[in-house]
PDB file of C-alpha atoms in Angstrom:
ATOM      1  CA  ASP A  15     -65.033-246.687  77.803  1.00 59.00           C
ATOM      2  CA  ALA A  16     -68.349-248.561  77.716  1.00 66.00           C
ATOM      3  CA  ARG A  17     -68.204-249.807  81.307  1.00 78.00           C
ATOM      4  CA  VAL A  18     -71.021-249.031  83.708  1.00 88.00           C
ATOM      5  CA  THR A  19     -70.406-249.270  87.454  1.00 92.00           C
ATOM      6  CA  GLN A  20     -73.176-250.121  89.870  1.00 95.00           C
ATOM      7  CA  THR A  21     -72.978-249.637  93.607  1.00 96.00           C
ATOM      8  CA  PRO A  22     -73.406-251.302  95.956  1.00 97.00           C
ATOM      9  CA  ARG A  23     -72.793-254.767  94.517  1.00 96.00           C
ATOM     10  CA  HIS A  24     -74.638-256.403  97.409  1.00 97.00           C
ATOM     11  CA  LYS A  25     -77.157-255.002  99.867  1.00 97.00           C
ATOM     12  CA  VAL A  26     -78.959-256.703 102.726  1.00 98.00           C
ATOM     13  CA  THR A  27     -81.557-254.590 104.440  1.00 97.00           C
ATOM     14  CA  GLU A  28     -84.508-254.922 106.731  1.00 97.00           C
ATOM     15  CA  MET A  29     -88.043-254.572 105.492  1.00 97.00           C
ATOM     16  CA  GLY A  30     -89.203-250.969 105.568  1.00 97.00           C
ATOM     17  CA  GLN A  31     -85.761-249.447 105.045  1.00 97.00           C
ATOM     18  CA  GLU A  32     -84.870-247.185 102.149  1.00 97.00           C
ATOM     19  CA  VAL A  33     -82.529-248.602  99.519  1.00 98.00           C
ATOM     20  CA  THR A  34     -80.623-246.535  96.960  1.00 97.00           C
ATOM     21  CA  MET A  35     -78.811-248.125  94.050  1.00 97.00           C
ATOM     22  CA  ARG A  36     -76.420-246.147  91.865  1.00 96.00           C
ATOM     23  CA  CYS A  37     -75.256-246.429  88.281  1.00 93.00           C
ATOM     24  CA  GLN A  38     -72.480-244.397  86.636  1.00 90.00           C
ATOM     25  CA  PRO A  39     -71.084-242.945  84.546  1.00 78.00           C
ATOM     26  CA  ILE A  40     -73.977-241.898  82.431  1.00 75.00           C
ATOM     27  CA  LEU A  41     -72.747-239.639  79.674  1.00 76.00           C
ATOM     28  CA  GLY A  42     -74.702-237.187  77.573  1.00 68.00           C
ATOM     29  CA  HIS A  43     -77.363-238.380  75.126  1.00 69.00           C
ATOM     30  CA  ASN A  44     -77.521-241.847  76.642  1.00 82.00           C
ATOM     31  CA  THR A  45     -80.559-243.993  77.129  1.00 86.00           C
ATOM     32  CA  VAL A  46     -80.488-245.466  80.639  1.00 89.00           C
ATOM     33  CA  PHE A  47     -82.369-248.648  81.542  1.00 92.00           C
ATOM     34  CA  TRP A  48     -83.180-250.154  84.946  1.00 95.00           C
ATOM     35  CA  TYR A  49     -84.002-253.877  85.083  1.00 96.00           C
ATOM     36  CA  ARG A  50     -84.867-256.307  87.830  1.00 96.00           C
ATOM     37  CA  GLN A  51     -83.890-259.957  87.459  1.00 96.00           C
ATOM     38  CA  THR A  52     -85.425-262.855  89.374  1.00 94.00           C
ATOM     39  CA  MET A  53     -85.418-266.578  88.739  1.00 89.00           C
ATOM     40  CA  MET A  54     -89.163-266.609  88.165  1.00 89.00           C
ATOM     41  CA  GLN A  55     -89.590-263.523  85.965  1.00 89.00           C
ATOM     42  CA  GLY A  56     -86.239-263.153  84.262  1.00 90.00           C
ATOM     43  CA  LEU A  57     -85.258-259.593  83.295  1.00 93.00           C
ATOM     44  CA  GLU A  58     -88.079-257.102  83.803  1.00 93.00           C
ATOM     45  CA  LEU A  59     -87.750-253.538  82.566  1.00 93.00           C
ATOM     46  CA  LEU A  60     -88.576-251.114  85.372  1.00 95.00           C
ATOM     47  CA  ALA A  61     -87.877-247.765  83.687  1.00 93.00           C
ATOM     48  CA  TYR A  62     -85.781-246.083  81.050  1.00 89.00           C
ATOM     49  CA  PHE A  63     -84.616-242.526  80.487  1.00 84.00           C
ATOM     50  CA  ARG A  64     -83.113-240.472  77.724  1.00 82.00           C
ATOM     51  CA  ASN A  65     -81.256-237.229  78.381  1.00 77.00           C
ATOM     52  CA  ARG A  66     -82.357-237.430  82.035  1.00 79.00           C
ATOM     53  CA  ALA A  67     -86.064-237.499  81.126  1.00 83.00           C
ATOM     54  CA  PRO A  68     -88.156-240.627  81.739  1.00 84.00           C
ATOM     55  CA  LEU A  69     -89.351-242.323  78.560  1.00 85.00           C
ATOM     56  CA  ASP A  70     -91.292-245.059  80.284  1.00 87.00           C
ATOM     57  CA  ASP A  71     -91.499-246.017  83.950  1.00 86.00           C
ATOM     58  CA  SER A  72     -94.636-248.123  83.689  1.00 88.00           C
ATOM     59  CA  GLY A  73     -92.785-251.242  84.836  1.00 88.00           C
ATOM     60  CA  MET A  74     -92.060-249.728  88.224  1.00 91.00           C
ATOM     61  CA  PRO A  75     -94.341-249.780  91.289  1.00 88.00           C
ATOM     62  CA  LYS A  76     -94.483-246.034  91.724  1.00 87.00           C
ATOM     63  CA  ASP A  77     -95.740-246.066  95.262  1.00 93.00           C
ATOM     64  CA  ARG A  78     -92.349-247.310  96.444  1.00 95.00           C
ATOM     65  CA  PHE A  79     -89.885-247.086  93.559  1.00 95.00           C
ATOM     66  CA  SER A  80     -88.357-243.981  92.028  1.00 93.00           C
ATOM     67  CA  ALA A  81     -85.742-243.622  89.304  1.00 92.00           C
ATOM     68  CA  GLU A  82     -83.870-240.376  88.813  1.00 90.00           C
ATOM     69  CA  MET A  83     -80.760-238.792  87.385  1.00 86.00           C
ATOM     70  CA  PRO A  84     -79.552-236.378  90.096  1.00 84.00           C
ATOM     71  CA  ASP A  85     -76.840-235.142  87.769  1.00 82.00           C
ATOM     72  CA  ALA A  86     -75.689-235.753  84.238  1.00 78.00           C
ATOM     73  CA  THR A  87     -73.434-238.705  85.116  1.00 86.00           C
ATOM     74  CA  LEU A  88     -75.399-240.567  87.798  1.00 90.00           C
ATOM     75  CA  ALA A  89     -78.605-242.604  87.705  1.00 92.00           C
ATOM     76  CA  THR A  90     -80.285-243.819  90.884  1.00 94.00           C
ATOM     77  CA  LEU A  91     -83.030-246.270  91.738  1.00 96.00           C
ATOM     78  CA  LYS A  92     -84.647-245.911  95.149  1.00 96.00           C
ATOM     79  CA  ILE A  93     -87.014-248.197  96.982  1.00 97.00           C
ATOM     80  CA  GLN A  94     -88.855-246.785  99.996  1.00 97.00           C
ATOM     81  CA  PRO A  95     -90.081-248.693 101.906  1.00 96.00           C
ATOM     82  CA  SER A  96     -88.439-251.923 100.837  1.00 97.00           C
ATOM     83  CA  GLU A  97     -90.283-255.255 101.044  1.00 97.00           C
ATOM     84  CA  PRO A  98     -89.058-258.870 100.924  1.00 97.00           C
ATOM     85  CA  ARG A  99     -90.588-259.288  97.441  1.00 95.00           C
ATOM     86  CA  ASP A 100     -88.144-256.634  96.190  1.00 96.00           C
ATOM     87  CA  SER A 101     -85.282-259.090  96.680  1.00 97.00           C
ATOM     88  CA  ALA A 102     -83.670-259.485  93.271  1.00 97.00           C
ATOM     89  CA  VAL A 103     -80.692-258.401  91.210  1.00 97.00           C
ATOM     90  CA  TYR A 104     -81.071-254.899  89.795  1.00 98.00           C
ATOM     91  CA  PHE A 105     -79.206-253.971  86.639  1.00 96.00           C
ATOM     92  CA  CYS A 106     -78.685-250.667  84.941  1.00 95.00           C
ATOM     93  CA  ALA A 107     -77.598-250.305  81.342  1.00 92.00           C
ATOM     94  CA  ARG A 108     -76.743-247.451  79.065  1.00 89.00           C
ATOM     95  CA  ALA A 109     -77.034-247.202  75.314  1.00 86.00           C
ATOM     96  CA  PRO A 110     -75.016-244.270  74.032  1.00 79.00           C
ATOM     97  CA  GLY A 111     -76.092-242.065  71.181  1.00 71.00           C
ATOM     98  CA  PRO A 112     -78.741-243.012  68.608  1.00 75.00           C
ATOM     99  CA  PRO A 113     -81.407-245.664  69.256  1.00 73.00           C
ATOM    100  CA  ASN A 114     -79.621-248.296  67.176  1.00 73.00           C
ATOM    101  CA  THR A 115     -76.533-248.461  69.392  1.00 82.00           C
ATOM    102  CA  GLU A 116     -75.401-251.267  71.643  1.00 86.00           C
ATOM    103  CA  ALA A 117     -76.458-251.437  75.296  1.00 87.00           C
ATOM    104  CA  PHE A 118     -73.846-251.927  78.029  1.00 89.00           C
ATOM    105  CA  PHE A 119     -74.779-253.375  81.390  1.00 92.00           C
ATOM    106  CA  GLY A 120     -73.409-252.947  84.867  1.00 92.00           C
ATOM    107  CA  GLN A 121     -72.596-255.904  87.117  1.00 93.00           C
ATOM    108  CA  GLY A 122     -75.797-255.497  89.082  1.00 96.00           C
ATOM    109  CA  THR A 123     -76.815-254.884  92.685  1.00 97.00           C
ATOM    110  CA  ARG A 124     -77.974-257.982  94.522  1.00 97.00           C
ATOM    111  CA  LEU A 125     -80.645-256.826  96.980  1.00 98.00           C
ATOM    112  CA  THR A 126     -81.919-258.970  99.832  1.00 97.00           C
ATOM    113  CA  VAL A 127     -84.726-257.607 101.973  1.00 98.00           C
ATOM    114  CA  VAL A 128     -85.294-259.568 105.197  1.00 97.00           C
TER     115      VAL A 128
ATOM    116  CA  LYS B  20     -96.453-255.219  73.066  1.00 87.00           C
ATOM    117  CA  GLN B  21     -93.160-256.826  72.075  1.00 92.00           C
ATOM    118  CA  GLU B  22     -92.632-260.361  73.340  1.00 94.00           C
ATOM    119  CA  VAL B  23     -89.370-262.267  73.016  1.00 96.00           C
ATOM    120  CA  THR B  24     -89.170-266.038  73.285  1.00 97.00           C
ATOM    121  CA  GLN B  25     -86.060-268.174  73.506  1.00 97.00           C
ATOM    122  CA  ILE B  26     -86.019-271.877  72.791  1.00 93.00           C
ATOM    123  CA  PRO B  27     -84.798-274.138  74.273  1.00 92.00           C
ATOM    124  CA  ALA B  28     -84.777-272.957  77.884  1.00 94.00           C
ATOM    125  CA  ALA B  29     -81.833-275.241  78.594  1.00 96.00           C
ATOM    126  CA  LEU B  30     -79.388-277.154  76.447  1.00 96.00           C
ATOM    127  CA  SER B  31     -76.659-279.615  77.333  1.00 97.00           C
ATOM    128  CA  VAL B  32     -74.112-280.677  74.717  1.00 97.00           C
ATOM    129  CA  PRO B  33     -70.746-282.441  74.611  1.00 97.00           C
ATOM    130  CA  GLU B  34     -67.648-280.368  73.984  1.00 97.00           C
ATOM    131  CA  GLY B  35     -66.858-279.753  70.327  1.00 97.00           C
ATOM    132  CA  GLU B  36     -70.433-279.770  69.109  1.00 97.00           C
ATOM    133  CA  ASN B  37     -71.852-276.977  66.959  1.00 97.00           C
ATOM    134  CA  LEU B  38     -75.098-275.614  68.317  1.00 96.00           C
ATOM    135  CA  VAL B  39     -77.890-273.156  67.580  1.00 96.00           C
ATOM    136  CA  LEU B  40     -79.852-271.035  70.015  1.00 97.00           C
ATOM    137  CA  ASN B  41     -83.149-269.558  68.894  1.00 97.00           C
ATOM    138  CA  CYS B  42     -84.859-266.247  69.587  1.00 98.00           C
ATOM    139  CA  SER B  43     -88.208-265.093  68.243  1.00 98.00           C
ATOM    140  CA  PHE B  44     -90.008-261.779  68.620  1.00 97.00           C
ATOM    141  CA  THR B  45     -93.551-260.692  67.866  1.00 96.00           C
ATOM    142  CA  ASP B  46     -93.097-257.139  66.541  1.00 94.00           C
ATOM    143  CA  SER B  47     -90.777-256.826  63.547  1.00 93.00           C
ATOM    144  CA  ALA B  48     -90.471-253.031  63.847  1.00 92.00           C
ATOM    145  CA  ILE B  49     -87.100-253.090  65.578  1.00 92.00           C
ATOM    146  CA  TYR B  50     -83.929-251.022  65.614  1.00 91.00           C
ATOM    147  CA  ASN B  51     -81.660-253.913  66.469  1.00 93.00           C
ATOM    148  CA  LEU B  52     -81.263-257.235  68.221  1.00 96.00           C
ATOM    149  CA  GLN B  53     -78.517-257.945  70.720  1.00 96.00           C
ATOM    150  CA  TRP B  54     -77.216-261.243  72.088  1.00 97.00           C
ATOM    151  CA  PHE B  55     -75.804-261.325  75.612  1.00 97.00           C
ATOM    152  CA  ARG B  56     -74.049-263.842  77.776  1.00 97.00           C
ATOM    153  CA  GLN B  57     -74.591-264.060  81.531  1.00 96.00           C
ATOM    154  CA  ASP B  58     -72.424-266.149  83.839  1.00 95.00           C
ATOM    155  CA  PRO B  59     -73.878-267.179  87.229  1.00 91.00           C
ATOM    156  CA  GLY B  60     -73.961-264.256  89.628  1.00 87.00           C
ATOM    157  CA  LYS B  61     -72.567-261.880  87.022  1.00 90.00           C
ATOM    158  CA  GLY B  62     -73.777-259.109  84.783  1.00 91.00           C
ATOM    159  CA  LEU B  63     -74.637-259.239  81.095  1.00 94.00           C
ATOM    160  CA  THR B  64     -71.858-259.225  78.534  1.00 93.00           C
ATOM    161  CA  SER B  65     -72.753-258.104  75.035  1.00 93.00           C
ATOM    162  CA  LEU B  66     -71.781-260.660  72.386  1.00 96.00           C
ATOM    163  CA  LEU B  67     -73.227-259.416  69.126  1.00 96.00           C
ATOM    164  CA  LEU B  68     -75.404-256.557  67.914  1.00 94.00           C
ATOM    165  CA  ILE B  69     -77.358-256.907  64.670  1.00 95.00           C
ATOM    166  CA  GLN B  70     -78.958-253.824  63.176  1.00 93.00           C
ATOM    167  CA  SER B  71     -82.401-254.187  61.611  1.00 92.00           C
ATOM    168  CA  SER B  72     -80.878-253.723  58.144  1.00 93.00           C
ATOM    169  CA  GLN B  73     -78.349-256.528  58.636  1.00 94.00           C
ATOM    170  CA  ARG B  74     -78.727-260.261  58.105  1.00 95.00           C
ATOM    171  CA  GLU B  75     -75.886-261.518  60.279  1.00 95.00           C
ATOM    172  CA  GLN B  76     -72.924-260.667  62.467  1.00 95.00           C
ATOM    173  CA  THR B  77     -69.894-262.755  63.337  1.00 96.00           C
ATOM    174  CA  SER B  78     -67.432-262.664  66.196  1.00 95.00           C
ATOM    175  CA  GLY B  79     -64.958-265.499  66.473  1.00 96.00           C
ATOM    176  CA  ARG B  80     -66.880-268.762  66.907  1.00 97.00           C
ATOM    177  CA  LEU B  81     -70.182-266.931  67.203  1.00 97.00           C
ATOM    178  CA  ASN B  82     -72.507-266.091  64.341  1.00 97.00           C
ATOM    179  CA  ALA B  83     -75.854-264.400  64.798  1.00 97.00           C
ATOM    180  CA  SER B  84     -78.462-264.142  62.080  1.00 97.00           C
ATOM    181  CA  LEU B  85     -81.559-261.998  61.848  1.00 97.00           C
ATOM    182  CA  ASP B  86     -84.700-262.505  59.799  1.00 96.00           C
ATOM    183  CA  LYS B  87     -86.705-259.453  60.730  1.00 94.00           C
ATOM    184  CA  SER B  88     -89.733-260.233  58.597  1.00 92.00           C
ATOM    185  CA  SER B  89     -90.287-263.574  60.301  1.00 95.00           C
ATOM    186  CA  GLY B  90     -89.281-262.294  63.730  1.00 96.00           C
ATOM    187  CA  ARG B  91     -86.420-264.720  64.253  1.00 97.00           C
ATOM    188  CA  SER B  92     -82.774-264.697  65.200  1.00 98.00           C
ATOM    189  CA  THR B  93     -80.339-267.506  65.779  1.00 97.00           C
ATOM    190  CA  LEU B  94     -77.024-267.631  67.588  1.00 97.00           C
ATOM    191  CA  TYR B  95     -74.691-270.251  66.193  1.00 97.00           C
ATOM    192  CA  ILE B  96     -71.783-271.399  68.341  1.00 97.00           C
ATOM    193  CA  ALA B  97     -69.130-273.413  66.558  1.00 97.00           C
ATOM    194  CA  ALA B  98     -66.938-276.023  68.223  1.00 97.00           C
ATOM    195  CA  SER B  99     -68.407-275.452  71.679  1.00 97.00           C
ATOM    196  CA  GLN B 100     -66.136-275.433  74.744  1.00 97.00           C
ATOM    197  CA  PRO B 101     -66.835-275.855  78.472  1.00 97.00           C
ATOM    198  CA  GLY B 102     -66.064-272.150  78.873  1.00 97.00           C
ATOM    199  CA  ASP B 103     -69.111-271.386  76.720  1.00 97.00           C
ATOM    200  CA  SER B 104     -71.358-272.642  79.522  1.00 98.00           C
ATOM    201  CA  ALA B 105     -73.576-269.721  80.529  1.00 98.00           C
ATOM    202  CA  THR B 106     -77.035-268.314  79.987  1.00 97.00           C
ATOM    203  CA  TYR B 107     -77.529-266.650  76.616  1.00 98.00           C
ATOM    204  CA  LEU B 108     -80.078-263.884  76.323  1.00 97.00           C
ATOM    205  CA  CYS B 109     -81.418-262.081  73.310  1.00 97.00           C
ATOM    206  CA  ALA B 110     -82.904-258.605  73.493  1.00 96.00           C
ATOM    207  CA  VAL B 111     -84.799-256.571  70.931  1.00 95.00           C
ATOM    208  CA  LYS B 112     -84.908-252.795  70.771  1.00 92.00           C
ATOM    209  CA  GLY B 113     -88.069-251.434  69.212  1.00 86.00           C
ATOM    210  CA  GLY B 114     -89.292-248.063  68.077  1.00 78.00           C
ATOM    211  CA  SER B 115     -89.881-246.816  71.609  1.00 80.00           C
ATOM    212  CA  GLU B 116     -86.202-247.605  72.360  1.00 81.00           C
ATOM    213  CA  LYS B 117     -87.386-250.154  74.885  1.00 85.00           C
ATOM    214  CA  LEU B 118     -84.988-253.122  75.178  1.00 88.00           C
ATOM    215  CA  VAL B 119     -87.043-256.288  75.694  1.00 92.00           C
ATOM    216  CA  PHE B 120     -85.417-259.553  76.764  1.00 95.00           C
ATOM    217  CA  GLY B 121     -86.219-263.196  76.363  1.00 95.00           C
ATOM    218  CA  LYS B 122     -85.864-265.482  79.389  1.00 94.00           C
ATOM    219  CA  GLY B 123     -82.660-266.978  78.081  1.00 96.00           C
ATOM    220  CA  THR B 124     -81.192-270.346  77.176  1.00 97.00           C
ATOM    221  CA  LYS B 125     -79.002-271.986  79.786  1.00 97.00           C
ATOM    222  CA  LEU B 126     -76.173-273.745  77.975  1.00 98.00           C
ATOM    223  CA  THR B 127     -74.009-276.447  79.513  1.00 97.00           C
ATOM    224  CA  VAL B 128     -71.045-277.754  77.533  1.00 97.00           C
ATOM    225  CA  ASN B 129     -69.736-280.992  79.017  1.00 97.00           C
ATOM    226  CA  PRO B 130     -66.017-281.845  78.771  1.00 95.00           C
TER     227      PRO B 130
END
């Protein structure tokens, strides 16, 4: 099953609060991507992992964002503290197996920071 | 740095028309190219995946071509329908396994 589930689907939070977004299941030997989508910038790659190790997180503001895989089936993206400019839709995707395989996206988490 | 461009940004056509969406990329060293569809407020649905060694892929009324040497791909939609209205995105996966997206083409098919 290629489906990826993201939770929560919607999140409204106050500036300064911590936000955690989840993505699962992530199965072994997957590449996991985190993207942020806004009207102005389109889809921006924040970070991507393979076998739970970060390959590139240069797209992520590291002073407030962190991406991890707490266990083999779960990927998380945390923002602490959140700011209004973080308001966007955040997508995770997984690409199973070798690099030439198809990527499957979750439905996204719509984050609003007020 | 890989850059992906999609032209046009928006397209409006009458129902039944055949149409072509364009995608270009700057670095031809790719593993594959993938076309996605995104409906408003929804996630991305994969339409077609073309490996770097392939020239085209077909699924129903959709046909995607790839010319890796020139850095171009096209998505051909035959006999368009109002239900095809969505934003179409292309994404390229390069040697670093990074998946880089264009900004999409917003398609409207008018009944």
